Short mmCIF file of C-alpha atoms in Angstrom, two decimals:
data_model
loop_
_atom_site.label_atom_id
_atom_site.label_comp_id
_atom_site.label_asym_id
_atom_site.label_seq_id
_atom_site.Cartn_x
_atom_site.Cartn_y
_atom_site.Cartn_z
CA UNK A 1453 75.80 153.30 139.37
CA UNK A 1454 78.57 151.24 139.89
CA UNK A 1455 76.66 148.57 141.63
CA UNK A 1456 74.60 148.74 138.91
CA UNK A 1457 77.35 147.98 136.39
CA UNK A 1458 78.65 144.93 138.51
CA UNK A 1459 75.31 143.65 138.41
CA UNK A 1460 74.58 143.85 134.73
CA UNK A 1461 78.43 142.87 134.04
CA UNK A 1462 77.80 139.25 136.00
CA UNK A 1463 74.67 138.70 134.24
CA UNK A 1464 76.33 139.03 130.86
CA UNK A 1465 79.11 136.47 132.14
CA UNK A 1466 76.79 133.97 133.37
CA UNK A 1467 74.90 134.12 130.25
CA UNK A 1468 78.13 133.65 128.33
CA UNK A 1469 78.61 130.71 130.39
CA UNK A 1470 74.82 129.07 129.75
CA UNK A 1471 75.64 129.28 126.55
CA UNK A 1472 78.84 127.94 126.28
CA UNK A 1473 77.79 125.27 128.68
CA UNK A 1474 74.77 124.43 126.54
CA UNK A 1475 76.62 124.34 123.58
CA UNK A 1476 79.67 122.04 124.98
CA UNK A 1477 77.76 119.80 127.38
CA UNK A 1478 74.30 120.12 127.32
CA UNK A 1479 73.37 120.24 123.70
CA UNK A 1480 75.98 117.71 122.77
CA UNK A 1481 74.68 115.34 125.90
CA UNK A 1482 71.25 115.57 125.16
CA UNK A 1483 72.23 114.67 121.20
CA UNK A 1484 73.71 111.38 122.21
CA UNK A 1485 71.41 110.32 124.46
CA UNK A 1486 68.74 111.01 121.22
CA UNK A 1487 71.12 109.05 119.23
CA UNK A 1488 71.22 105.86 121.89
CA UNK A 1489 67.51 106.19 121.52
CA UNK A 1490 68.15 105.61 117.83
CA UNK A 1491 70.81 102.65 118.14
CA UNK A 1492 68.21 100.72 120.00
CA UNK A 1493 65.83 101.07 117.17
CA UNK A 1494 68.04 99.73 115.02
CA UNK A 1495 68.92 103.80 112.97
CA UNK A 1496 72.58 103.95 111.52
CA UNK A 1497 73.06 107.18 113.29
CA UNK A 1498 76.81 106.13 113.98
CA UNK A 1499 78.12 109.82 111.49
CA UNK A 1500 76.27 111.40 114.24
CA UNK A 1501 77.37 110.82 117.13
CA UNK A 1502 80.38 112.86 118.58
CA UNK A 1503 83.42 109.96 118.45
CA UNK A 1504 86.34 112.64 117.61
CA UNK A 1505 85.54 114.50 120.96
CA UNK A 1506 88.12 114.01 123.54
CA UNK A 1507 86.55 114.73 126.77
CA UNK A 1508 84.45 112.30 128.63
CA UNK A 1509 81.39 112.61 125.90
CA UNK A 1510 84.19 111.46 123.78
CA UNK A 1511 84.65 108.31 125.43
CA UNK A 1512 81.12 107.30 125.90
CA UNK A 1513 80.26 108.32 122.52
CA UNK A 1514 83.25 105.60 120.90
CA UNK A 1515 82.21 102.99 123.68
CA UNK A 1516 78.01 103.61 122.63
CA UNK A 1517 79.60 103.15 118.97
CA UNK A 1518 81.61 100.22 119.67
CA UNK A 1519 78.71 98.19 121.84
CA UNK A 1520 76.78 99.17 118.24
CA UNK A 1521 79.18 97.45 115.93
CA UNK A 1522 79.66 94.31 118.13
CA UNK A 1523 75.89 94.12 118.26
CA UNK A 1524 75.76 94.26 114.47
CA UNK A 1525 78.59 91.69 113.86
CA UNK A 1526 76.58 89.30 115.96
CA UNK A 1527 73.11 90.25 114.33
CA UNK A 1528 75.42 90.01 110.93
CA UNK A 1529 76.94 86.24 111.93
CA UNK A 1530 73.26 85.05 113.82
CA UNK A 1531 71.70 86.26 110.27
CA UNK A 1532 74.58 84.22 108.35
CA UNK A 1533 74.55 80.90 110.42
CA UNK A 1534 70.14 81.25 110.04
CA UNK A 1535 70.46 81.47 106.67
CA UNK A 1536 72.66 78.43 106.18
CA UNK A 1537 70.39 76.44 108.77
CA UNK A 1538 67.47 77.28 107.20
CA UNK A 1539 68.47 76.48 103.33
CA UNK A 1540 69.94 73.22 104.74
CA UNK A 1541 66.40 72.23 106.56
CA UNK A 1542 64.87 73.07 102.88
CA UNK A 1543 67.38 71.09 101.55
CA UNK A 1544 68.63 73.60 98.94
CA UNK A 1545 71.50 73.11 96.32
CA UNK A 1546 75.17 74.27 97.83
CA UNK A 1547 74.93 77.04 94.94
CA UNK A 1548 72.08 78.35 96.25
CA UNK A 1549 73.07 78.55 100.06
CA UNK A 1550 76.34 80.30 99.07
CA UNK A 1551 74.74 82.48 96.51
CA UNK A 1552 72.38 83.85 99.42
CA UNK A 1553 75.09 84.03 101.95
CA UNK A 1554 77.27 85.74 99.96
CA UNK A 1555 74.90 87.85 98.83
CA UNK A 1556 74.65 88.66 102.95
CA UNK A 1557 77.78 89.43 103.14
CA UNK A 1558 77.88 91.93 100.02
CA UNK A 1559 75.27 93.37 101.38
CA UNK A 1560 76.50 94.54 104.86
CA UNK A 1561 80.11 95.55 102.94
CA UNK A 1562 79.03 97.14 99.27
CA UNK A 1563 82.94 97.44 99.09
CA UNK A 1564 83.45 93.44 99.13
CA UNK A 1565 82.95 91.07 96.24
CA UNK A 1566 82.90 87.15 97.52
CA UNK A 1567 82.92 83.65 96.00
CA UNK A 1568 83.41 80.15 96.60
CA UNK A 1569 85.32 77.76 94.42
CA UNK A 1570 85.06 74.05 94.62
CA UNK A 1571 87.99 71.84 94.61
CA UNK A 1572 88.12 68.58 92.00
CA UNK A 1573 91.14 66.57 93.52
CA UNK A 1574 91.46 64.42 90.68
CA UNK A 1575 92.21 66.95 88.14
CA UNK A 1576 93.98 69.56 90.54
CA UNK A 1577 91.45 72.52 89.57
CA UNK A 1578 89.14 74.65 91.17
CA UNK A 1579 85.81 75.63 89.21
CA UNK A 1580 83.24 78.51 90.09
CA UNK A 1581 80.56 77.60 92.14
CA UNK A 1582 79.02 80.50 93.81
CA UNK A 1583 79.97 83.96 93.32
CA UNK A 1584 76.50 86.58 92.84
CA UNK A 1585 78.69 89.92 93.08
CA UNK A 1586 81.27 89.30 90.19
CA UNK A 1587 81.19 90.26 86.74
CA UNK A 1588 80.30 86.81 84.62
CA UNK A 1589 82.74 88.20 82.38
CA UNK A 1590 85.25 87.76 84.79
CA UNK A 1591 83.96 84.29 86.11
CA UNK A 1592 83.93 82.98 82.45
CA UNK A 1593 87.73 84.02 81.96
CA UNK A 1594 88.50 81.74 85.56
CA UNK A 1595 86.27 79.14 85.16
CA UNK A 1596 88.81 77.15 85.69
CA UNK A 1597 91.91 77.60 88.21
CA UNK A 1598 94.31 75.25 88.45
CA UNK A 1599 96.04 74.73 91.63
CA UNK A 1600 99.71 75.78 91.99
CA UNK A 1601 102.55 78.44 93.62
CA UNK A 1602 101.14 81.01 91.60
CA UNK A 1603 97.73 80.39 90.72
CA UNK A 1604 96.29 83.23 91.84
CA UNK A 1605 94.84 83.92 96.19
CA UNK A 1606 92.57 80.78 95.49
CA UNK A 1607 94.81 78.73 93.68
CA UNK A 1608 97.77 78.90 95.69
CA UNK A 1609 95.69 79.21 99.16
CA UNK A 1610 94.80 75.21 97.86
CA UNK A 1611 98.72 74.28 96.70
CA UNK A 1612 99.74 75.86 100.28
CA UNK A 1613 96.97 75.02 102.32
CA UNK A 1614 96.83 78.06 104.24
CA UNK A 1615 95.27 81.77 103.62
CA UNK A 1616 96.76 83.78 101.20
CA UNK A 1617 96.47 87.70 101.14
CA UNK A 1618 97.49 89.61 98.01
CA UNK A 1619 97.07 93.45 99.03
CA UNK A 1620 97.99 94.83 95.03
CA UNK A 1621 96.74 92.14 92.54
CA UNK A 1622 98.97 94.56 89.80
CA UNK A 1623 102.06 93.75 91.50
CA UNK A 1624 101.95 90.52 93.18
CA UNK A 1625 103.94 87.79 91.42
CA UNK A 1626 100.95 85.18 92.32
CA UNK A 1627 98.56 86.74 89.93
CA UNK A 1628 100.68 87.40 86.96
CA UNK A 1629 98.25 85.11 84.77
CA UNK A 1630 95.17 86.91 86.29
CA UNK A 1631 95.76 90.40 87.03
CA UNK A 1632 94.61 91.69 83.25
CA UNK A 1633 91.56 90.50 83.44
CA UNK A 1634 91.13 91.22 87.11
CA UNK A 1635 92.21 94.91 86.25
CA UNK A 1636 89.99 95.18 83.79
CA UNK A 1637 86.99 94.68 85.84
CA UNK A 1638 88.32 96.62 88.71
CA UNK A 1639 89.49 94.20 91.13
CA UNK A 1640 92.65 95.01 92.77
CA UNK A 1641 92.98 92.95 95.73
CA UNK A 1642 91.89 89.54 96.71
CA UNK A 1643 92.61 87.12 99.38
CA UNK A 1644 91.28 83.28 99.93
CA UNK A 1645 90.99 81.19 103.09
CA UNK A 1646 90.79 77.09 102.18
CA UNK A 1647 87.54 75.24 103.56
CA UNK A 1648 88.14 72.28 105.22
CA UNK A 1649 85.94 69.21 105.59
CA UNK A 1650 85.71 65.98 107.65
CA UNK A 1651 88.79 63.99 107.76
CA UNK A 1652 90.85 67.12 106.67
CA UNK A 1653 89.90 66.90 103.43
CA UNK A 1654 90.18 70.15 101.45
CA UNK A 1655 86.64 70.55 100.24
CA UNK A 1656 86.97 74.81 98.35
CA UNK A 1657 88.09 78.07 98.91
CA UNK A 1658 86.31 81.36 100.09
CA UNK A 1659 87.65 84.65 98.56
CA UNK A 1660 86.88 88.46 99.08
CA UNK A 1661 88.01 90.97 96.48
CA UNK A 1662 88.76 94.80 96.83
CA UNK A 1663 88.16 97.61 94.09
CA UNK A 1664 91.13 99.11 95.50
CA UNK A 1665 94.64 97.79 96.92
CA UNK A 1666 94.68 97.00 100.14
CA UNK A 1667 95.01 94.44 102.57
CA UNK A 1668 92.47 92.80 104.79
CA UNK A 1669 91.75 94.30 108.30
CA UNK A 1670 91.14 92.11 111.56
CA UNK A 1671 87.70 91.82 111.53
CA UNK A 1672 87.52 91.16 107.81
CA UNK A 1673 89.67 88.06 108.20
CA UNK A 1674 87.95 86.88 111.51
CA UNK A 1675 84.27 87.22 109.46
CA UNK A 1676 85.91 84.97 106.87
CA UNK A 1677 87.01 82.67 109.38
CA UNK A 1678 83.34 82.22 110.75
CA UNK A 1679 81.99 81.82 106.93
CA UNK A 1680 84.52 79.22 106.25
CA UNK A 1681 83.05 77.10 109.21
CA UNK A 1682 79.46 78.23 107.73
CA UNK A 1683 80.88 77.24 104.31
CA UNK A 1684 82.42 73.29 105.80
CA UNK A 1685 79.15 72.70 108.40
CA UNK A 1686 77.03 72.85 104.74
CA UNK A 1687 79.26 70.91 102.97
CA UNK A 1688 79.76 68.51 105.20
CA UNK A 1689 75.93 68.06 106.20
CA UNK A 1690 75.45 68.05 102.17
CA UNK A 1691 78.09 64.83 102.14
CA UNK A 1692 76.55 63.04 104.65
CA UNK A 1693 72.97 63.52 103.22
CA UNK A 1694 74.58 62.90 99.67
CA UNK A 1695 76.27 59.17 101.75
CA UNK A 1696 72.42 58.80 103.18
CA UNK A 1697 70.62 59.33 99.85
CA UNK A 1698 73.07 56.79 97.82
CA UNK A 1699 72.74 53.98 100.81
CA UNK A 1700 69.51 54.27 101.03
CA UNK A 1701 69.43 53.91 97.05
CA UNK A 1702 72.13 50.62 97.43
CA UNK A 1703 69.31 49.04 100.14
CA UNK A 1704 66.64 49.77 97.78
CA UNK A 1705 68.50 48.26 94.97
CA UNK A 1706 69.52 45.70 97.23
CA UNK A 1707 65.89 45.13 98.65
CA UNK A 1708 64.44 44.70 95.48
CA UNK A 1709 67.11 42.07 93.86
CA UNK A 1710 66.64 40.21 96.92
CA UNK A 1711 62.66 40.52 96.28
CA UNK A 1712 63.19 39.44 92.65
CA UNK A 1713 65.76 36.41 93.72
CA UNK A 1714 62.81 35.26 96.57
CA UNK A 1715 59.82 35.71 93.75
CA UNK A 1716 61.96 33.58 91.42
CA UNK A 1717 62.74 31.09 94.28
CA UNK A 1718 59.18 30.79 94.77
CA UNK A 1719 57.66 30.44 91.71
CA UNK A 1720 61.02 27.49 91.36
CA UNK A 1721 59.66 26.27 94.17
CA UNK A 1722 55.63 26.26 93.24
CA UNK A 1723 57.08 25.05 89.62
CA UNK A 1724 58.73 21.94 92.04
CA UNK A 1725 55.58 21.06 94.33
CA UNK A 1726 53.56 20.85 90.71
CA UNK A 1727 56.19 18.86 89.51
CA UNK A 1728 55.97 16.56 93.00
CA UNK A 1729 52.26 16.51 92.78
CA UNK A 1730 52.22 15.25 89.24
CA UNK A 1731 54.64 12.83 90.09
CA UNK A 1732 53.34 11.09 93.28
CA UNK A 1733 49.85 11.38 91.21
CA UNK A 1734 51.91 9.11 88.85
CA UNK A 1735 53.19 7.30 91.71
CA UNK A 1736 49.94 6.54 93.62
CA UNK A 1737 48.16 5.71 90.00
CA UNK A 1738 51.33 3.16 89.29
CA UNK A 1739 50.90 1.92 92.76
CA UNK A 1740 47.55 1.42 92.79
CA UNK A 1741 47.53 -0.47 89.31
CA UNK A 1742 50.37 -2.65 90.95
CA UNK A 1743 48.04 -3.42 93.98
CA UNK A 1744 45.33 -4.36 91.20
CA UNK A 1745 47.74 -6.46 89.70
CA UNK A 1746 49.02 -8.06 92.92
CA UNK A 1747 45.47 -8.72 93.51
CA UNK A 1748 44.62 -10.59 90.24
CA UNK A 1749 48.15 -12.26 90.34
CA UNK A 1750 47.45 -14.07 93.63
CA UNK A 1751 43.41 -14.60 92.64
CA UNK A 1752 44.79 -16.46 89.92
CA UNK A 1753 47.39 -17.91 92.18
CA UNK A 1754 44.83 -18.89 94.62
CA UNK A 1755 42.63 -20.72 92.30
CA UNK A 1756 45.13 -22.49 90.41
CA UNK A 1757 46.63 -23.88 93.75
CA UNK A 1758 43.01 -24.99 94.31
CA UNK A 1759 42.51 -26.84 91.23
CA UNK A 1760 45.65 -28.92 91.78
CA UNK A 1761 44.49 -28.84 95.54
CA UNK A 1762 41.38 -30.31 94.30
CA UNK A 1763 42.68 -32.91 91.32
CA UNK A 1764 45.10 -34.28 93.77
CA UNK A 1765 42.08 -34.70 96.47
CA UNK A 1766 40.22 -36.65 93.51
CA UNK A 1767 42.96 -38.57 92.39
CA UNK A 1768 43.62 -40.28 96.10
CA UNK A 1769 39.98 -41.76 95.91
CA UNK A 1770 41.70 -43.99 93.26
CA UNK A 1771 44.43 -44.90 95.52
CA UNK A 1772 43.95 -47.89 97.74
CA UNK A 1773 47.80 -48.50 98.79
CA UNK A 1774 48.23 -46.75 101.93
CA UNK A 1775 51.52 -45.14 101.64
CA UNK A 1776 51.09 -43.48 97.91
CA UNK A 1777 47.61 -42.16 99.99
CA UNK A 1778 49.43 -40.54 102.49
CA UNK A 1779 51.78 -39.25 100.06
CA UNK A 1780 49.49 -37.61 98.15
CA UNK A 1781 47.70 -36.04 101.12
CA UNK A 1782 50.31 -34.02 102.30
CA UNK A 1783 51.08 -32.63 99.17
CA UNK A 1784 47.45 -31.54 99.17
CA UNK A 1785 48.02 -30.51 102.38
CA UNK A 1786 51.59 -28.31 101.14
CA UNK A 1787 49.77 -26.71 98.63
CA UNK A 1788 46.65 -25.12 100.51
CA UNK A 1789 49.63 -24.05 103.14
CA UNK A 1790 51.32 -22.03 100.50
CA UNK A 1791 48.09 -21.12 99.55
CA UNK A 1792 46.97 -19.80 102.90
CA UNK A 1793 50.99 -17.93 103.34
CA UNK A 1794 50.22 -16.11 99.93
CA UNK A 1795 46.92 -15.16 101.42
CA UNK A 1796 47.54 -13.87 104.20
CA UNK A 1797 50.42 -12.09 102.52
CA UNK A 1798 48.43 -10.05 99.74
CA UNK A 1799 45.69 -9.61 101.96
CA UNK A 1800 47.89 -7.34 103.89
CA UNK A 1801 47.01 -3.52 103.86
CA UNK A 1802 50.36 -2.67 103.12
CA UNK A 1803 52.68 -5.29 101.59
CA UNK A 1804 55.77 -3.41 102.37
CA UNK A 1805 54.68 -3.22 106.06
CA UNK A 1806 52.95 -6.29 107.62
CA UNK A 1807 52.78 -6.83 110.70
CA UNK A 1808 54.56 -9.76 112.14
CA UNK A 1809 53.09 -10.56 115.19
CA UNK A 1810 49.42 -10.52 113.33
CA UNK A 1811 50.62 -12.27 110.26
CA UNK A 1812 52.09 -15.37 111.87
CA UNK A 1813 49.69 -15.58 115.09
CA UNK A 1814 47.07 -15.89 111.45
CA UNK A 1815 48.87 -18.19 110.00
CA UNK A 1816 49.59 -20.69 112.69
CA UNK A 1817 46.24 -20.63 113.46
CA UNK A 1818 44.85 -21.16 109.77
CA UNK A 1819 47.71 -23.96 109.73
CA UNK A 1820 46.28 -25.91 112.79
CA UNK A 1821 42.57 -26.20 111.35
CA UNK A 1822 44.02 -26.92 107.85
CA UNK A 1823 46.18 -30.32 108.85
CA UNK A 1824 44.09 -33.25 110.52
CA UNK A 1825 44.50 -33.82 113.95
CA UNK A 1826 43.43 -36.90 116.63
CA UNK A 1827 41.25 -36.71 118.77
CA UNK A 1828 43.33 -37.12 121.43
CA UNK A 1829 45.74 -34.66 119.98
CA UNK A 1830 45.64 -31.16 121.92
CA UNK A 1831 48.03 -28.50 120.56
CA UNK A 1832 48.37 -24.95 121.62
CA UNK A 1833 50.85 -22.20 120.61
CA UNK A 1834 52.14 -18.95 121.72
CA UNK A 1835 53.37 -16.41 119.47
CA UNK A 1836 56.95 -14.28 121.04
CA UNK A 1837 57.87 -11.75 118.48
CA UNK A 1838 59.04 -8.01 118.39
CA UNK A 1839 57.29 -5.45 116.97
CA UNK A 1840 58.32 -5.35 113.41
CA UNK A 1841 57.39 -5.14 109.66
CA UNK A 1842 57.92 -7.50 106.71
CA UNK A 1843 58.27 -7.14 103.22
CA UNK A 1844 56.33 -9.60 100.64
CA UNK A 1845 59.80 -11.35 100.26
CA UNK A 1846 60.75 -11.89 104.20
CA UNK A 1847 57.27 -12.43 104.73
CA UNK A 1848 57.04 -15.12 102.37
CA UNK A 1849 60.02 -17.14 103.32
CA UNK A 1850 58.97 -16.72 107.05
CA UNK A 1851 55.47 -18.33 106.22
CA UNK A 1852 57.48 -20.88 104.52
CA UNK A 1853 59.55 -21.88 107.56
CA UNK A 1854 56.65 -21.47 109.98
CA UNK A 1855 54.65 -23.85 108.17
CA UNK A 1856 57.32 -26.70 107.93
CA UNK A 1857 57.83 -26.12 111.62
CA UNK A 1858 54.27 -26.49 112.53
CA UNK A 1859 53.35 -28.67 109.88
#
């Protein structure tokens, strides 16, 4: 019997012991492991799992939960910086990309109402540009912040240049202008980080607002450090596709007044080549009437040197005293020279160009069968001249000379 006992008495305790094992270890265990299972799908099971335990399941349940929220707060920022990328690439308005990504944001922390404020340095203000989660009420009454020491998180985050935090918007001197309306729409705690641009230009603020006092935590303010360089990468890609856009609108402004200027230069210029055309037409018809002229003048030139040529010749058959015959020869003789010089001269192709060499080899020869020689007279010449032109007048005078010489 009293083995018996002992044997029924160790059953009971190792029973006791399943159970509380089970119940401590196993059960637990075999929950989290579920729960990992869960994680990787992408489940919020995080209430679930056993964090306040301080045993080892403890610890591996806070370190399972921790890997979890890192993983989310790099899904959260990859989602963020996608977003941005992907409204820039579409090339959507600023409002819109901050709308969306603040939106983002509000929706991972319901608790959290965001917006953006652009910064006017020439009047010192900061107007609304993006801010989905807050009342318009609210927007209306702040439409327009200016900046100064106490000019609200945003306003005084610009005249400081740094990040203010205000933890109790109903107490803090820096929102004593605001803090009615604020209150009234349940806002009680607000804090802005300044965006900076290219050049270190101050470009707008990014704000966060609490519905109840309290101050930022760590990872708040380091997610608001990652959307301000979100915020200044769009703005500045926006400015430099805002510089491309206008240069490209000063070269095509530029291209076509320099198109206009050339058409205008051209048509100047086909205007001028008419203008030449119709000219030298005049030209060429004045010249040619002057050649006609030249023509008739030394025609009637020609001939009327012939008729006194030819009177003279009559009048020395009259003449019986030797020396008046002779005389009156070699004026006949004078007169057909200049009549030959003249001819050859207007009988030029070009009167402005004749050739020397050609005229005056012409002319000497002409000269020799116009005056009389002996018989026993034999004269040859030889002609040494460069190669030049002659007017009408130089060519004239030179037929002149060369006829008294050979004459």
């Amino acid at each position: 019997y009293g083995a018996g006992m002992a044997l029924i008495s160790g059953l009971v305790i190792l029973i006791i012991l399943l159970t509380i094992l089970q119940r401590s270890i196993i059960s637990p265990l075999f929950s989290l492991g579920k729960n990992i299972v869960r994680l990787g799908k992408r489940e919020n099971v995080s209430h679930e799992l056993p964090v306040e335990r301080s045993d080892e399941l403890g610890i591996v349940a806070r370190s399972v939960l921790a890997g979890d929220m890192e993983r989310n707060k790099a899904e959260f920022a990859r989602d963020c910086q996608n977003h941005v990328l992907d409204k820039l690439l579409k090339d959507d308005l600023l409002e819109e990309i901050f709308n969306g990504l603040l939106g983002l944001i509000e929706k991972q922390n319901p608790e959290m109402k965001c917006s953006i404020l652009i910064f006017d340095p020439g009047e010192n203000k900061l107007f609304a540009l993006s801010a989905p989660g807050l009342p318009k009420e609210y927007l209306e009454s702040v439409k327009e912040i200016p900046v100064g020491p106490a000019a609200g998180s945003c306003g005084t985050a610009v005249y400081k240049k740094e990040t203010v935090v205000v933890a109790d918007i109903a107490s803090d001197p820096l929102w004593v202008n605001y803090k009615t309306i604020a209150l009234s729409h349940g806002l009680k705690a607000c804090w802005s980080m300044p965006i900076w641009g290219g050049g270190d230009n101050l470009l707008e603020t990014f704000a966060i607002y609490y519905s109840e006092p309290r101050p930022p935590s760590q990872e708040e303010l380091d997610l608001g450090n990652s959307l301000v360089s979100l915020a200044a990468l769009a703005i500045d890609r926006k400015q430099v596709q805002q510089e491309l856009e206008q240069y490209q609108r000063n070269l095509e402004g530029l291209i076509k007044h320099r198109t206009s200027e050339l058409q205008t230069a051209n048509a100047n210029l086909v205007e001028e080549i008419k203008e030449r055309i119709k000219t030298e037409d005049k030209l060429n018809v004045s010249l040619g009437e002057k050649d006609v002229l030249l023509q008739e003048v030394n025609h009637r030139t020609k001939n009327n040197m012939q008729v006194i040529s030819s009177l003279i010749h009559m009048q020395t058959r009259k003449i019986k005293d030797e020396k008046y015959l002779k005389l009156f020869q070699e004026s006949c003789e004078r007169i057909n020279s200049i009549s030959l010089i003249q001819d050859k001269i207007f009988t030029s192709k070009n009167l402005q160009k004749i050739d020397a060499y050609k005229y005056f080899n012409s002319l000497v020869s002409e000269l020799l069968v116009a005056y009389p020689l002996d018989k026993n007279q034999n004269i040859s010449f030889e002609i040494e001249t460069h190669k030049i032109a002659l007017d009408v007048d130089t060519g004239i005078n030179c037929g002149l000379i060369v006829n008294e010489l050979v004459s």
